[in-house]
Amino acid sequence: MDQIESKIVRKLPDILMNDWKNIFLSELGELYFESIQEKLDEKMQTEEVFPPRESIFQAFNLCSFADTQVVIIGQDPYHGKGQAHGLCFSVPQGMSIPPSLRNIKKELHLDLDAFLINEDGDLSPWAKQGVLLLNSILTVSEAKPGSHEDLGWQQLTSLAIEKISEEKEHVVFLLWGNFAQKLAKNVDSQKHLLLYSSHPSPLSANRGGWFGNKVFSKANDYLIAHRKKAINWL
């Protein structure tokens, strides 16, 4: 019981640590957000929920609104024990690299013609350079992919994307697969760069459209052209 109680001590707004709290200020008091907290607390009393509560907003905490210059959109967190830590496609240091992330690493090698690719699955260094690694659904129950689809997270994460589109300029959106492409359908393509490709999952990637897409070098070319700092993807 002590372990369960420790998971529900802090309210979700208290976990946001930077300027995203101001971006979401009007949302954090809305009924739908209170409903997310209530439903999440209920699930945490009966199920193992990922990522840990303190990491639910890790994508925002490691990549402030002001610093955001690339957005990568995932669907929901990894549902295996120890895998999810609040960043889409990423796993904590030392964890085995999942298949989709393995294909991301392969494309990095092809795209950047790099001899050495960091074999660690932790993408936190990307986030700290301004890459928002955003899952549309921020939590999941163990071994149940898509299980928190009805909590209401999409309303909050869609707002984040809208705010980036409206209030920033020259952001790169890497849209991998149909889910991400639908979520970013309202991004202003006159102000930002939208790079479409298939999803890096093995089933999708092996059908074509992932390997050789060169999204990482294209993103950097665009950032440099608009006097922004390139991302060190390696």
Coordinates of N, CA and C in Angstrom, one line a residue:
M1 N 0.8 -1.2 0.0 CA 0.0 0.0 0.0 C 0.9 1.3 0.0
D2 N 2.0 1.2 0.7 CA 2.8 2.4 0.8 C 3.4 2.8 -0.6
Q3 N 3.7 1.7 -1.4 CA 4.2 2.0 -2.7 C 3.1 2.6 -3.6
I4 N 1.9 2.2 -3.5 CA 0.8 2.8 -4.3 C 0.6 4.2 -3.8
E5 N 0.5 4.5 -2.5 CA 0.3 5.8 -2.1 C 1.4 6.8 -2.5
S6 N 2.7 6.3 -2.6 CA 3.8 7.2 -3.0 C 3.6 7.6 -4.5
K7 N 2.8 6.9 -5.3 CA 2.6 7.2 -6.7 C 1.6 8.3 -6.9
I8 N 0.8 8.5 -5.9 CA -0.3 9.5 -6.1 C -0.2 10.7 -5.2
V9 N 1.0 10.9 -4.6 CA 1.1 12.0 -3.7 C 1.1 13.4 -4.4
R10 N 1.8 13.5 -5.5 CA 1.9 14.8 -6.2 C 0.8 14.9 -7.3
K11 N 0.2 16.1 -7.3 CA -0.7 16.3 -8.4 C 0.0 16.6 -9.7
L12 N -0.6 16.3 -10.8 CA 0.1 16.4 -12.1 C 0.7 17.8 -12.4
P13 N 0.0 18.9 -12.1 CA 0.6 20.2 -12.4 C 1.9 20.5 -11.7
D14 N 2.1 19.8 -10.5 CA 3.3 20.0 -9.7 C 4.5 19.4 -10.4
I15 N 4.3 18.5 -11.3 CA 5.4 17.8 -12.0 C 5.9 18.6 -13.2
L16 N 5.1 19.5 -13.7 CA 5.6 20.4 -14.8 C 6.6 21.4 -14.2
M17 N 7.8 21.5 -14.8 CA 8.8 22.3 -14.1 C 9.3 23.5 -14.9
N18 N 8.8 23.9 -16.0 CA 9.3 25.0 -16.8 C 8.2 25.8 -17.4
D19 N 8.5 26.5 -18.5 CA 7.5 27.4 -19.2 C 6.3 26.7 -19.7
W20 N 6.3 25.4 -19.9 CA 5.1 24.7 -20.3 C 4.0 24.8 -19.3
K21 N 4.3 25.0 -18.0 CA 3.3 25.2 -17.0 C 2.4 26.5 -17.4
N22 N 3.1 27.5 -17.9 CA 2.3 28.7 -18.3 C 1.5 28.5 -19.6
I23 N 2.1 27.7 -20.5 CA 1.4 27.3 -21.7 C 0.1 26.6 -21.4
F24 N 0.2 25.7 -20.4 CA -1.0 24.9 -20.0 C -1.8 25.5 -18.9
L25 N -1.5 26.7 -18.5 CA -2.1 27.2 -17.3 C -3.6 27.1 -17.3
S26 N -4.2 27.5 -18.4 CA -5.7 27.5 -18.5 C -6.3 26.1 -18.5
E27 N -5.4 25.1 -19.0 CA -5.9 23.7 -19.1 C -5.9 23.0 -17.7
L28 N -4.9 23.3 -16.9 CA -4.7 22.6 -15.7 C -5.9 22.7 -14.7
G29 N -6.7 23.7 -14.8 CA -7.9 23.8 -14.0 C -9.2 23.3 -14.6
E30 N -9.1 22.8 -15.9 CA -10.3 22.4 -16.6 C -10.8 21.1 -16.0
L31 N -12.0 20.8 -16.2 CA -12.6 19.6 -15.7 C -12.0 18.4 -16.3
Y32 N -11.7 18.4 -17.6 CA -11.1 17.2 -18.3 C -9.8 16.9 -17.7
F33 N -9.0 17.9 -17.3 CA -7.7 17.6 -16.7 C -7.9 17.0 -15.3
E34 N -8.8 17.5 -14.5 CA -9.1 16.9 -13.2 C -9.6 15.5 -13.4
S35 N -10.3 15.2 -14.5 CA -10.8 13.9 -14.8 C -9.6 12.9 -15.1
I36 N -8.6 13.5 -15.8 CA -7.4 12.7 -16.1 C -6.7 12.2 -14.8
Q37 N -6.6 13.2 -13.9 CA -5.9 12.9 -12.6 C -6.7 11.8 -11.8
E38 N -8.0 12.0 -11.8 CA -8.8 11.0 -11.0 C -8.7 9.6 -11.6
K39 N -8.9 9.5 -13.0 CA -8.8 8.2 -13.6 C -7.4 7.6 -13.5
L40 N -6.4 8.4 -13.6 CA -5.0 7.9 -13.4 C -4.8 7.4 -12.0
D41 N -5.3 8.1 -11.0 CA -5.1 7.7 -9.6 C -5.8 6.4 -9.4
E42 N -7.0 6.2 -10.0 CA -7.7 5.0 -9.8 C -7.0 3.8 -10.4
K43 N -6.4 4.0 -11.6 CA -5.7 2.9 -12.3 C -4.4 2.6 -11.5
M44 N -3.8 3.6 -10.9 CA -2.6 3.3 -10.2 C -2.8 2.5 -8.9
Q45 N -4.0 2.5 -8.5 CA -4.3 1.7 -7.3 C -4.5 0.2 -7.6
T46 N -4.8 -0.1 -8.8 CA -5.0 -1.5 -9.2 C -4.1 -2.1 -10.3
E47 N -3.3 -1.2 -10.9 CA -2.5 -1.6 -12.0 C -1.1 -1.0 -12.0
E48 N -0.2 -1.6 -12.6 CA 1.1 -0.9 -12.8 C 1.0 0.0 -14.0
V49 N 1.3 1.3 -13.8 CA 1.2 2.3 -14.8 C 2.6 2.9 -15.2
F50 N 2.8 3.0 -16.4 CA 4.1 3.6 -16.9 C 3.8 4.9 -17.7
P51 N 4.8 5.8 -17.7 CA 6.0 5.8 -17.0 C 5.7 6.1 -15.5
P52 N 6.8 6.1 -14.6 CA 6.5 6.5 -13.3 C 5.9 7.9 -13.2
R53 N 5.2 8.2 -12.2 CA 4.4 9.5 -12.1 C 5.4 10.7 -12.3
E54 N 6.5 10.6 -11.7 CA 7.4 11.8 -11.8 C 7.9 12.0 -13.2
S55 N 7.8 11.0 -14.1 CA 8.3 11.1 -15.5 C 7.2 11.4 -16.5
I56 N 6.0 11.5 -16.1 CA 4.9 11.6 -17.1 C 5.1 12.8 -18.0
F57 N 5.6 13.9 -17.4 CA 5.8 15.1 -18.2 C 7.2 15.3 -18.6
Q58 N 8.0 14.3 -18.6 CA 9.5 14.4 -18.9 C 9.8 15.0 -20.3
A59 N 8.9 14.7 -21.3 CA 9.2 15.3 -22.6 C 9.1 16.9 -22.5
F60 N 8.2 17.4 -21.7 CA 8.1 18.8 -21.5 C 9.2 19.4 -20.6
N61 N 9.5 18.6 -19.6 CA 10.5 19.1 -18.6 C 11.9 19.2 -19.2
L62 N 12.2 18.3 -20.1 CA 13.6 18.3 -20.7 C 13.7 19.2 -21.9
C63 N 12.5 19.5 -22.4 CA 12.5 20.4 -23.6 C 11.5 21.5 -23.4
S64 N 11.9 22.6 -23.0 CA 11.0 23.7 -22.7 C 10.4 24.2 -24.0
F65 N 9.2 24.9 -23.8 CA 8.6 25.5 -25.0 C 9.5 26.4 -25.7
A66 N 10.2 27.3 -25.0 CA 11.1 28.2 -25.6 C 12.2 27.6 -26.4
D67 N 12.7 26.4 -26.0 CA 13.8 25.7 -26.7 C 13.4 24.8 -27.8
T68 N 12.1 24.5 -27.9 CA 11.6 23.5 -28.8 C 11.9 23.9 -30.3
Q69 N 12.6 23.1 -31.0 CA 12.8 23.4 -32.4 C 12.6 22.1 -33.3
V70 N 12.4 21.0 -32.7 CA 12.0 19.8 -33.5 C 10.9 19.0 -32.6
V71 N 9.9 18.5 -33.3 CA 8.9 17.7 -32.6 C 8.8 16.4 -33.2
I72 N 8.9 15.3 -32.4 CA 8.6 13.9 -32.8 C 7.5 13.4 -32.0
I73 N 6.5 12.8 -32.7 CA 5.2 12.4 -32.1 C 5.1 10.9 -32.1
G74 N 4.9 10.4 -30.9 CA 4.6 8.9 -30.7 C 3.1 8.8 -30.3
Q75 N 2.7 7.5 -30.1 CA 1.3 7.3 -29.8 C 1.2 7.1 -28.3
D76 N 1.7 6.1 -27.7 CA 1.7 6.0 -26.2 C 2.9 5.3 -25.7
P77 N 3.2 5.3 -24.4 CA 4.5 4.8 -23.9 C 4.7 3.3 -24.1
Y78 N 5.9 2.9 -24.1 CA 6.2 1.5 -24.0 C 5.5 0.9 -22.8
H79 N 5.0 -0.4 -22.9 CA 4.1 -0.9 -21.9 C 4.8 -2.1 -21.1
G80 N 6.2 -2.2 -21.4 CA 6.9 -3.2 -20.6 C 7.6 -2.6 -19.4
K81 N 7.8 -3.3 -18.4 CA 8.4 -2.8 -17.1 C 9.7 -2.2 -17.4
G82 N 9.9 -1.0 -16.9 CA 11.2 -0.3 -16.9 C 11.5 0.4 -18.2
Q83 N 10.7 0.3 -19.3 CA 11.0 0.8 -20.6 C 10.6 2.3 -20.7
A84 N 9.4 2.7 -20.3 CA 8.9 4.0 -20.5 C 9.5 5.0 -19.5
H85 N 10.0 6.2 -20.0 CA 10.5 7.2 -19.0 C 10.1 8.6 -19.5
G86 N 9.0 8.7 -20.2 CA 8.4 9.9 -20.6 C 8.8 10.5 -21.9
L87 N 9.6 9.9 -22.7 CA 10.0 10.4 -24.0 C 9.7 9.3 -25.0
C88 N 9.0 9.8 -26.1 CA 8.6 8.8 -27.1 C 9.8 8.1 -27.8
F89 N 9.6 6.9 -28.1 CA 10.6 6.0 -28.7 C 11.9 5.8 -27.8
S90 N 12.0 6.4 -26.7 CA 13.2 6.3 -25.9 C 13.0 5.3 -24.7
V91 N 14.1 4.7 -24.3 CA 14.1 3.9 -23.1 C 15.3 4.3 -22.2
P92 N 15.2 4.1 -20.9 CA 16.3 4.5 -20.0 C 17.6 3.8 -20.4
Q93 N 18.7 4.5 -20.0 CA 20.0 4.0 -20.2 C 20.2 2.6 -19.7
G94 N 20.7 1.7 -20.5 CA 21.0 0.3 -20.1 C 19.9 -0.6 -20.5
M95 N 18.7 -0.1 -20.9 CA 17.6 -1.0 -21.3 C 17.9 -1.5 -22.8
S96 N 17.4 -2.7 -23.0 CA 17.4 -3.2 -24.4 C 16.7 -2.3 -25.4
I97 N 17.2 -2.1 -26.6 CA 16.7 -1.2 -27.5 C 15.5 -1.8 -28.2
P98 N 14.3 -1.3 -28.2 CA 13.1 -1.8 -28.9 C 13.3 -1.8 -30.4
P99 N 12.5 -2.6 -31.1 CA 12.6 -2.7 -32.6 C 12.5 -1.3 -33.3
S100 N 11.5 -0.5 -32.9 CA 11.3 0.8 -33.6 C 12.5 1.7 -33.4
L101 N 13.1 1.7 -32.2 CA 14.2 2.5 -31.9 C 15.4 2.0 -32.7
R102 N 15.5 0.7 -32.8 CA 16.6 0.1 -33.5 C 16.6 0.5 -35.0
N103 N 15.4 0.6 -35.6 CA 15.3 1.1 -36.9 C 15.6 2.6 -37.0
I104 N 15.3 3.3 -36.0 CA 15.7 4.8 -36.0 C 17.2 4.9 -36.0
K105 N 17.9 4.0 -35.2 CA 19.3 4.1 -35.2 C 19.9 3.7 -36.5
K106 N 19.3 2.7 -37.2 CA 19.8 2.3 -38.5 C 19.7 3.4 -39.5
E107 N 18.5 4.1 -39.5 CA 18.4 5.2 -40.4 C 19.3 6.3 -40.1
L108 N 19.6 6.6 -38.9 CA 20.7 7.6 -38.5 C 22.0 7.2 -39.2
H109 N 22.3 6.0 -39.1 CA 23.6 5.5 -39.8 C 23.6 5.8 -41.3
L110 N 22.5 5.4 -41.9 CA 22.4 5.6 -43.3 C 22.3 7.1 -43.7
D111 N 21.6 7.9 -43.0 CA 21.3 9.3 -43.3 C 22.6 10.1 -43.1
L112 N 23.2 9.9 -42.0 CA 24.4 10.8 -41.6 C 25.7 10.2 -42.0
D113 N 25.6 9.0 -42.6 CA 26.9 8.3 -43.0 C 27.9 8.2 -41.8
A114 N 27.3 7.9 -40.7 CA 28.2 7.9 -39.5 C 28.7 6.5 -39.2
F115 N 30.0 6.4 -38.9 CA 30.6 5.1 -38.5 C 30.1 4.7 -37.2
L116 N 30.1 5.6 -36.2 CA 29.7 5.3 -34.9 C 28.3 5.9 -34.5
I117 N 27.4 5.1 -34.1 CA 26.1 5.5 -33.6 C 26.0 5.2 -32.2
N118 N 25.5 6.1 -31.3 CA 25.3 5.8 -29.9 C 24.4 4.7 -29.8
E119 N 24.8 3.6 -29.2 CA 24.0 2.4 -29.0 C 23.1 2.4 -27.8
D120 N 23.1 3.5 -27.1 CA 22.2 3.7 -25.9 C 20.8 4.1 -26.4
G121 N 19.8 3.5 -25.7 CA 18.4 3.8 -26.2 C 17.9 5.1 -25.5
D122 N 18.6 5.7 -24.7 CA 18.1 6.9 -24.0 C 18.3 8.2 -24.9
L123 N 17.1 8.8 -25.3 CA 17.2 9.9 -26.2 C 17.1 11.2 -25.5
S124 N 17.4 11.2 -24.2 CA 17.4 12.5 -23.4 C 18.3 13.5 -24.0
P125 N 19.5 13.2 -24.6 CA 20.3 14.2 -25.2 C 19.6 14.9 -26.3
W126 N 18.8 14.3 -27.1 CA 18.0 15.0 -28.1 C 17.1 16.0 -27.4
A127 N 16.4 15.5 -26.4 CA 15.4 16.4 -25.7 C 16.1 17.7 -25.2
K128 N 17.3 17.5 -24.7 CA 18.0 18.6 -24.1 C 18.5 19.6 -25.1
Q129 N 18.5 19.2 -26.4 CA 18.9 20.1 -27.5 C 17.7 20.8 -28.2
G130 N 16.5 20.5 -27.7 CA 15.3 21.1 -28.2 C 14.4 20.2 -29.1
V131 N 14.5 18.9 -28.9 CA 13.6 17.9 -29.6 C 12.6 17.5 -28.6
L132 N 11.3 17.8 -28.9 CA 10.2 17.5 -28.0 C 9.8 16.1 -28.4
L133 N 10.0 15.1 -27.6 CA 9.7 13.7 -27.8 C 8.4 13.4 -27.2
L134 N 7.3 13.7 -27.9 CA 6.0 13.7 -27.3 C 5.1 12.6 -27.7
N135 N 4.7 11.8 -26.7 CA 3.6 10.8 -26.9 C 2.3 11.5 -26.8
S136 N 1.4 11.2 -27.7 CA 0.0 11.8 -27.7 C -0.7 11.3 -26.4
I137 N -0.5 10.1 -26.0 CA -1.1 9.6 -24.8 C 0.1 9.4 -23.8
L138 N 0.0 10.0 -22.7 CA 1.2 10.1 -21.8 C 1.4 8.9 -20.9
T139 N 0.4 8.1 -20.7 CA 0.6 6.9 -19.8 C 0.0 5.7 -20.4
V140 N 0.3 4.5 -19.8 CA -0.2 3.3 -20.2 C -0.1 2.3 -19.1
S141 N -1.0 1.3 -19.1 CA -0.9 0.2 -18.1 C -0.1 -0.9 -18.6
E142 N 0.6 -1.6 -17.7 CA 1.6 -2.7 -18.0 C 0.9 -3.7 -19.0
A143 N 1.6 -4.0 -20.1 CA 1.2 -5.0 -21.0 C -0.1 -4.7 -21.7
K144 N -0.6 -3.5 -21.7 CA -1.9 -3.1 -22.3 C -1.7 -1.9 -23.2
P145 N -1.1 -2.0 -24.4 CA -0.9 -0.9 -25.2 C -2.3 -0.2 -25.6
G146 N -2.3 1.1 -25.6 CA -3.5 1.8 -25.9 C -4.5 1.9 -24.7
S147 N -4.1 1.4 -23.6 CA -5.1 1.2 -22.5 C -5.5 2.5 -21.9
H148 N -4.8 3.6 -22.1 CA -5.2 4.9 -21.5 C -5.6 5.9 -22.6
E149 N -6.1 5.4 -23.7 CA -6.6 6.2 -24.8 C -7.8 7.0 -24.4
D150 N -8.6 6.5 -23.4 CA -9.8 7.2 -23.1 C -9.6 8.2 -21.9
L151 N -8.4 8.4 -21.4 CA -8.2 9.2 -20.2 C -8.3 10.7 -20.6
G152 N -8.0 11.1 -21.8 CA -8.1 12.5 -22.2 C -6.8 13.2 -22.5
W153 N -5.7 12.4 -22.5 CA -4.4 13.1 -22.7 C -4.3 13.8 -24.0
Q154 N -5.0 13.3 -25.1 CA -4.9 13.8 -26.4 C -5.3 15.3 -26.4
Q155 N -6.2 15.7 -25.6 CA -6.6 17.1 -25.6 C -5.5 18.0 -25.2
L156 N -4.7 17.5 -24.2 CA -3.6 18.3 -23.7 C -2.4 18.3 -24.7
T157 N -2.1 17.1 -25.2 CA -0.9 17.1 -26.1 C -1.3 17.7 -27.5
S158 N -2.5 17.7 -27.9 CA -2.9 18.4 -29.1 C -2.7 19.9 -28.9
L159 N -3.1 20.4 -27.7 CA -2.9 21.8 -27.4 C -1.4 22.2 -27.5
A160 N -0.5 21.3 -27.0 CA 0.9 21.6 -27.1 C 1.3 21.8 -28.6
I161 N 0.9 20.9 -29.4 CA 1.2 21.0 -30.9 C 0.7 22.3 -31.5
E162 N -0.6 22.6 -31.1 CA -1.2 23.8 -31.6 C -0.4 25.1 -31.2
K163 N 0.0 25.1 -29.9 CA 0.7 26.3 -29.4 C 2.0 26.4 -30.1
I164 N 2.7 25.3 -30.3 CA 4.0 25.4 -31.1 C 3.8 26.0 -32.5
S165 N 2.7 25.5 -33.1 CA 2.4 25.9 -34.5 C 2.1 27.4 -34.5
E166 N 1.3 27.9 -33.5 CA 0.8 29.2 -33.5 C 1.8 30.2 -33.1
E167 N 2.6 29.9 -32.1 CA 3.4 30.9 -31.4 C 4.9 30.8 -31.7
K168 N 5.4 29.8 -32.4 CA 6.8 29.6 -32.8 C 6.9 29.6 -34.3
E169 N 8.1 29.8 -34.8 CA 8.4 29.7 -36.2 C 9.5 28.8 -36.5
H170 N 9.5 28.2 -37.7 CA 10.6 27.3 -38.2 C 10.9 26.2 -37.3
V171 N 9.9 25.5 -36.8 CA 10.0 24.2 -36.1 C 9.9 23.1 -37.1
V172 N 10.7 22.0 -36.9 CA 10.6 20.8 -37.7 C 9.7 19.8 -37.0
F173 N 8.7 19.3 -37.7 CA 7.8 18.2 -37.3 C 8.2 17.0 -38.0
L174 N 8.7 16.0 -37.3 CA 9.0 14.7 -37.9 C 7.8 13.8 -37.7
L175 N 7.1 13.5 -38.7 CA 5.8 12.8 -38.6 C 5.9 11.4 -39.2
W176 N 6.1 10.4 -38.2 CA 6.4 9.1 -38.6 C 5.1 8.2 -38.5
G177 N 4.5 7.9 -39.6 CA 3.3 7.1 -39.6 C 2.0 7.9 -39.6
N178 N 0.9 7.2 -39.8 CA -0.4 7.8 -39.9 C -0.8 8.5 -38.7
F179 N -0.5 7.9 -37.5 CA -1.0 8.5 -36.3 C -0.4 9.9 -36.0
A180 N 0.9 10.0 -36.2 CA 1.5 11.3 -36.0 C 1.1 12.3 -37.1
Q181 N 0.9 11.8 -38.3 CA 0.5 12.7 -39.3 C -0.9 13.3 -39.1
K182 N -1.8 12.5 -38.6 CA -3.1 12.9 -38.3 C -3.1 13.9 -37.1
L183 N -2.3 13.7 -36.1 CA -2.2 14.5 -35.0 C -1.7 15.9 -35.3
A184 N -0.8 16.0 -36.3 CA -0.2 17.3 -36.7 C -0.9 17.9 -37.9
K185 N -2.1 17.5 -38.2 CA -2.7 17.9 -39.5 C -3.0 19.4 -39.5
N186 N -3.1 20.1 -38.3 CA -3.4 21.5 -38.2 C -2.1 22.4 -38.1
V187 N -1.0 21.8 -38.2 CA 0.3 22.6 -38.1 C 0.4 23.4 -39.3
D188 N 0.8 24.7 -39.2 CA 0.9 25.6 -40.3 C 2.2 25.3 -41.1
S189 N 2.0 24.7 -42.2 CA 3.1 24.3 -43.1 C 3.8 25.5 -43.7
Q190 N 3.2 26.7 -43.6 CA 3.9 27.9 -44.1 C 4.9 28.4 -43.2
K191 N 4.7 28.1 -41.9 CA 5.7 28.6 -40.9 C 6.7 27.5 -40.4
H192 N 6.4 26.3 -40.7 CA 7.2 25.2 -40.1 C 7.4 24.1 -41.2
L193 N 8.4 23.2 -41.0 CA 8.7 22.2 -41.9 C 8.1 20.9 -41.4
L194 N 7.3 20.2 -42.2 CA 6.7 18.9 -41.9 C 7.3 17.9 -42.8
L195 N 8.0 16.9 -42.1 CA 8.6 15.8 -42.8 C 7.9 14.5 -42.6
Y196 N 7.3 14.0 -43.6 CA 6.5 12.8 -43.5 C 7.3 11.5 -43.9
S197 N 7.1 10.4 -43.2 CA 7.6 9.2 -43.5 C 6.8 8.1 -42.9
S198 N 7.1 6.8 -43.3 CA 6.4 5.7 -42.6 C 6.9 5.6 -41.2
H199 N 6.3 4.8 -40.4 CA 6.7 4.5 -39.0 C 7.9 3.6 -39.0
P200 N 8.8 3.8 -38.0 CA 10.0 3.0 -37.9 C 9.8 1.6 -37.4
S201 N 8.5 1.2 -37.0 CA 8.3 -0.1 -36.6 C 8.7 -1.1 -37.6
P202 N 9.1 -2.3 -37.3 CA 9.6 -3.3 -38.3 C 8.5 -3.6 -39.4
L203 N 7.3 -3.7 -39.0 CA 6.2 -4.0 -40.0 C 6.1 -2.9 -41.0
S204 N 6.1 -1.7 -40.6 CA 6.0 -0.6 -41.5 C 7.3 -0.3 -42.2
A205 N 8.4 -0.3 -41.5 CA 9.7 0.1 -42.1 C 10.0 -0.8 -43.2
N206 N 9.7 -2.1 -43.1 CA 10.1 -3.1 -44.1 C 9.3 -3.0 -45.3
R207 N 8.2 -2.3 -45.2 CA 7.3 -2.1 -46.4 C 7.9 -1.0 -47.3
G208 N 8.8 -0.2 -46.8 CA 9.4 0.9 -47.5 C 8.9 2.2 -47.0
G209 N 9.7 3.3 -47.2 CA 9.3 4.6 -46.8 C 10.0 5.1 -45.5
W210 N 10.7 4.1 -44.8 CA 11.4 4.6 -43.6 C 12.9 4.7 -43.9
F211 N 13.5 3.6 -44.3 CA 14.9 3.6 -44.6 C 15.2 4.5 -45.9
G212 N 16.2 5.4 -45.7 CA 16.5 6.3 -46.8 C 15.7 7.6 -46.8
N213 N 14.9 7.8 -45.8 CA 14.0 9.0 -45.8 C 14.8 10.3 -45.5
K214 N 16.0 10.1 -44.8 CA 16.9 11.2 -44.5 C 16.3 12.4 -43.8
V215 N 15.4 12.1 -42.9 CA 14.7 13.1 -42.1 C 15.6 13.9 -41.2
F216 N 16.6 13.2 -40.7 CA 17.5 13.8 -39.7 C 18.4 14.9 -40.4
S217 N 19.0 14.6 -41.5 CA 19.8 15.6 -42.2 C 18.9 16.7 -42.8
K218 N 17.7 16.3 -43.2 CA 16.8 17.4 -43.8 C 16.4 18.3 -42.6
A219 N 16.1 17.8 -41.4 CA 15.8 18.6 -40.3 C 16.9 19.6 -40.0
N220 N 18.1 19.1 -40.0 CA 19.3 20.0 -39.7 C 19.5 21.0 -40.8
D221 N 19.3 20.6 -42.0 CA 19.5 21.6 -43.1 C 18.5 22.7 -43.0
Y222 N 17.3 22.4 -42.6 CA 16.3 23.4 -42.4 C 16.6 24.3 -41.2
L223 N 17.0 23.7 -40.1 CA 17.4 24.5 -38.9 C 18.5 25.5 -39.2
I224 N 19.5 25.0 -39.9 CA 20.7 25.8 -40.2 C 20.3 26.9 -41.2
A225 N 19.4 26.6 -42.1 CA 19.0 27.6 -43.1 C 18.2 28.8 -42.4
H226 N 17.6 28.5 -41.2 CA 16.9 29.5 -40.5 C 17.6 29.9 -39.3
R227 N 19.0 29.8 -39.3 CA 19.9 30.3 -38.3 C 19.6 29.7 -36.9
K228 N 19.3 28.4 -36.9 CA 19.2 27.7 -35.7 C 20.3 26.7 -35.6
K229 N 20.5 26.2 -34.4 CA 21.6 25.2 -34.2 C 21.1 23.8 -34.6
A230 N 21.9 23.1 -35.4 CA 21.6 21.8 -35.8 C 21.6 20.8 -34.6
I231 N 20.8 19.8 -34.7 CA 20.8 18.8 -33.6 C 21.9 17.7 -33.8
N232 N 22.6 17.4 -32.7 CA 23.5 16.3 -32.8 C 22.7 15.0 -32.5
W233 N 22.4 14.4 -33.6 CA 21.5 13.2 -33.5 C 22.3 12.0 -33.1
L234 N 23.6 12.0 -33.1 CA 24.5 10.9 -32.8 C 24.7 10.8 -31.3

